CSV table of C-alpha atoms in Angstrom, one decimal:
chain,number,residue,atom,x,y,z
A,1,UNK,CA,12.5,-1.5,3.9
A,2,UNK,CA,15.4,-2.0,6.8
A,3,UNK,CA,17.9,-4.4,6.9
A,4,UNK,CA,16.5,-6.5,9.5
A,5,UNK,CA,12.8,-6.5,7.8
A,6,UNK,CA,14.7,-7.6,4.3
A,7,UNK,CA,16.8,-10.5,6.1
A,8,UNK,CA,13.7,-11.9,7.9
A,9,UNK,CA,11.9,-12.2,4.3
A,10,UNK,CA,14.3,-13.4,2.7
A,11,UNK,CA,14.8,-16.1,5.7
A,12,UNK,CA,11.0,-17.1,5.1
A,13,UNK,CA,11.4,-16.8,1.4
A,14,UNK,CA,14.4,-19.9,1.8
A,15,UNK,CA,12.3,-21.6,4.0
A,16,UNK,CA,9.2,-21.8,1.9
A,17,UNK,CA,11.0,-22.3,-0.7
A,18,UNK,CA,12.6,-25.7,1.4
A,19,UNK,CA,9.0,-26.5,2.3
A,20,UNK,CA,8.2,-26.5,-1.1
A,21,UNK,CA,11.0,-28.5,-2.6
A,22,UNK,CA,10.5,-31.1,0.6
A,23,UNK,CA,6.8,-31.5,-0.6
A,24,UNK,CA,7.7,-32.0,-4.0
A,25,UNK,CA,10.1,-34.7,-3.0
A,26,UNK,CA,8.0,-36.5,-0.6
A,27,UNK,CA,5.2,-36.3,-3.4
A,28,UNK,CA,7.7,-38.1,-5.6
A,29,UNK,CA,8.8,-40.6,-3.4
A,30,UNK,CA,5.4,-41.9,-2.6
A,31,UNK,CA,4.1,-41.7,-6.1
A,32,UNK,CA,6.4,-44.1,-7.0
A,33,UNK,CA,5.7,-46.4,-4.3
A,34,UNK,CA,2.8,-48.9,-3.8
A,35,UNK,CA,2.4,-47.9,-0.2
A,36,UNK,CA,-1.1,-45.8,0.3
A,37,UNK,CA,-1.2,-46.0,3.7
A,38,UNK,CA,0.1,-42.5,4.3
A,39,UNK,CA,0.3,-40.5,1.2
A,40,UNK,CA,-0.5,-36.8,3.6
A,41,UNK,CA,2.7,-34.4,3.7
A,42,UNK,CA,4.3,-35.3,7.2
A,43,UNK,CA,4.1,-32.5,10.1
A,44,UNK,CA,7.5,-31.0,9.8
A,45,UNK,CA,6.9,-29.8,6.1
A,46,UNK,CA,3.4,-28.3,7.1
A,47,UNK,CA,5.0,-26.7,10.3
A,48,UNK,CA,7.9,-25.4,8.1
A,49,UNK,CA,5.4,-24.0,6.0
A,50,UNK,CA,3.6,-22.2,8.0
A,51,UNK,CA,6.6,-20.8,10.1
A,52,UNK,CA,8.0,-19.4,6.8
A,53,UNK,CA,4.5,-17.8,5.6
A,54,UNK,CA,4.4,-16.5,9.0
A,55,UNK,CA,8.3,-15.2,9.0
A,56,UNK,CA,7.5,-13.4,5.0
A,57,UNK,CA,4.7,-11.7,6.4
A,58,UNK,CA,6.3,-10.2,9.3
A,59,UNK,CA,9.3,-9.2,7.2
A,60,UNK,CA,6.7,-7.5,4.8
A,61,UNK,CA,4.8,-5.5,7.6
A,62,UNK,CA,8.1,-4.6,9.3
A,63,UNK,CA,9.8,-2.7,5.9
A,64,UNK,CA,6.2,-1.5,4.6
A,65,UNK,CA,5.9,2.4,4.5
A,66,UNK,CA,4.4,4.6,7.2
A,67,UNK,CA,0.6,4.5,6.9
A,68,UNK,CA,-1.3,7.4,5.2
A,69,UNK,CA,-4.0,8.8,7.0
A,70,UNK,CA,-7.5,7.1,6.6
A,71,UNK,CA,-9.8,10.8,6.4
A,72,UNK,CA,-8.6,12.9,3.5
A,73,UNK,CA,-9.4,15.9,5.1
A,74,UNK,CA,-6.2,15.1,7.3
A,75,UNK,CA,-4.2,13.9,4.4
A,76,UNK,CA,-5.4,17.0,2.4
A,77,UNK,CA,-4.3,19.0,5.7
A,78,UNK,CA,-0.7,17.1,5.6
A,79,UNK,CA,0.1,18.6,2.5
A,80,UNK,CA,-1.1,21.7,2.9
A,81,UNK,CA,1.1,22.1,5.6
A,82,UNK,CA,4.1,21.1,3.7
A,83,UNK,CA,3.5,23.3,0.9
A,84,UNK,CA,2.0,20.8,-1.6
A,85,UNK,CA,5.0,19.0,-2.5
A,86,UNK,CA,4.2,16.0,-2.7
A,87,UNK,CA,0.5,17.0,-4.1
A,88,UNK,CA,-0.9,14.4,-6.5
A,89,UNK,CA,-3.4,16.8,-8.4
A,90,UNK,CA,-0.4,19.4,-8.8
A,91,UNK,CA,-0.1,18.9,-12.4
A,92,UNK,CA,-4.1,19.2,-12.5
A,93,UNK,CA,-4.1,22.5,-10.7
A,94,UNK,CA,-1.5,23.8,-12.8
A,95,UNK,CA,-3.1,23.4,-15.9
A,96,UNK,CA,-3.9,26.2,-18.2
A,97,UNK,CA,-7.7,27.7,-17.6
A,98,UNK,CA,-7.9,25.3,-14.7
A,99,UNK,CA,-10.9,26.4,-12.0
A,100,UNK,CA,-9.4,27.8,-9.0
A,101,UNK,CA,-11.6,26.7,-6.2
A,102,UNK,CA,-10.3,28.5,-3.7
A,103,UNK,CA,-10.4,31.7,-5.3
A,104,UNK,CA,-14.2,30.9,-6.2
A,105,UNK,CA,-15.2,29.9,-2.9
A,106,UNK,CA,-13.4,33.6,-1.8
A,107,UNK,CA,-15.4,35.2,-4.3
A,108,UNK,CA,-18.5,33.6,-3.4
A,109,UNK,CA,-17.8,34.4,0.8
A,110,UNK,CA,-17.2,37.7,-0.2
A,111,UNK,CA,-20.1,38.3,-2.5
A,112,UNK,CA,-22.3,36.7,0.3
A,113,UNK,CA,-20.9,39.0,3.0
A,114,UNK,CA,-21.5,41.9,0.3
A,115,UNK,CA,-17.9,43.1,0.6
A,116,UNK,CA,-17.5,42.9,-3.0
A,117,UNK,CA,-20.3,42.6,-5.0
A,118,UNK,CA,-19.7,40.7,-8.5
A,119,UNK,CA,-20.7,42.1,-11.4
A,120,UNK,CA,-24.0,41.0,-12.6
């Protein structure tokens, strides 16, 4: 998360806390008074809460990491190009007696072509 996104998020959270505190104080003030004409929150508190929500959202979006591709094949292709360093399934593939899909595909393709017939 970059410095700018952290500052925007922090400022938005401060505004949100202030809006919440102001709403609480307004509620306490008007709950003690016998004025029942207007108990709704003032517009400035509502606007402050909405602006803070937008600022927090913008700050979080700016600080989000790069999105991963939607297509599994594209994602797997990127991992293969990098050498499999960030492959989340690497520990499973390195297990003892784990079925090697690539070698089985190659054996099957060779068997279909008749180049390397499997023992029957």
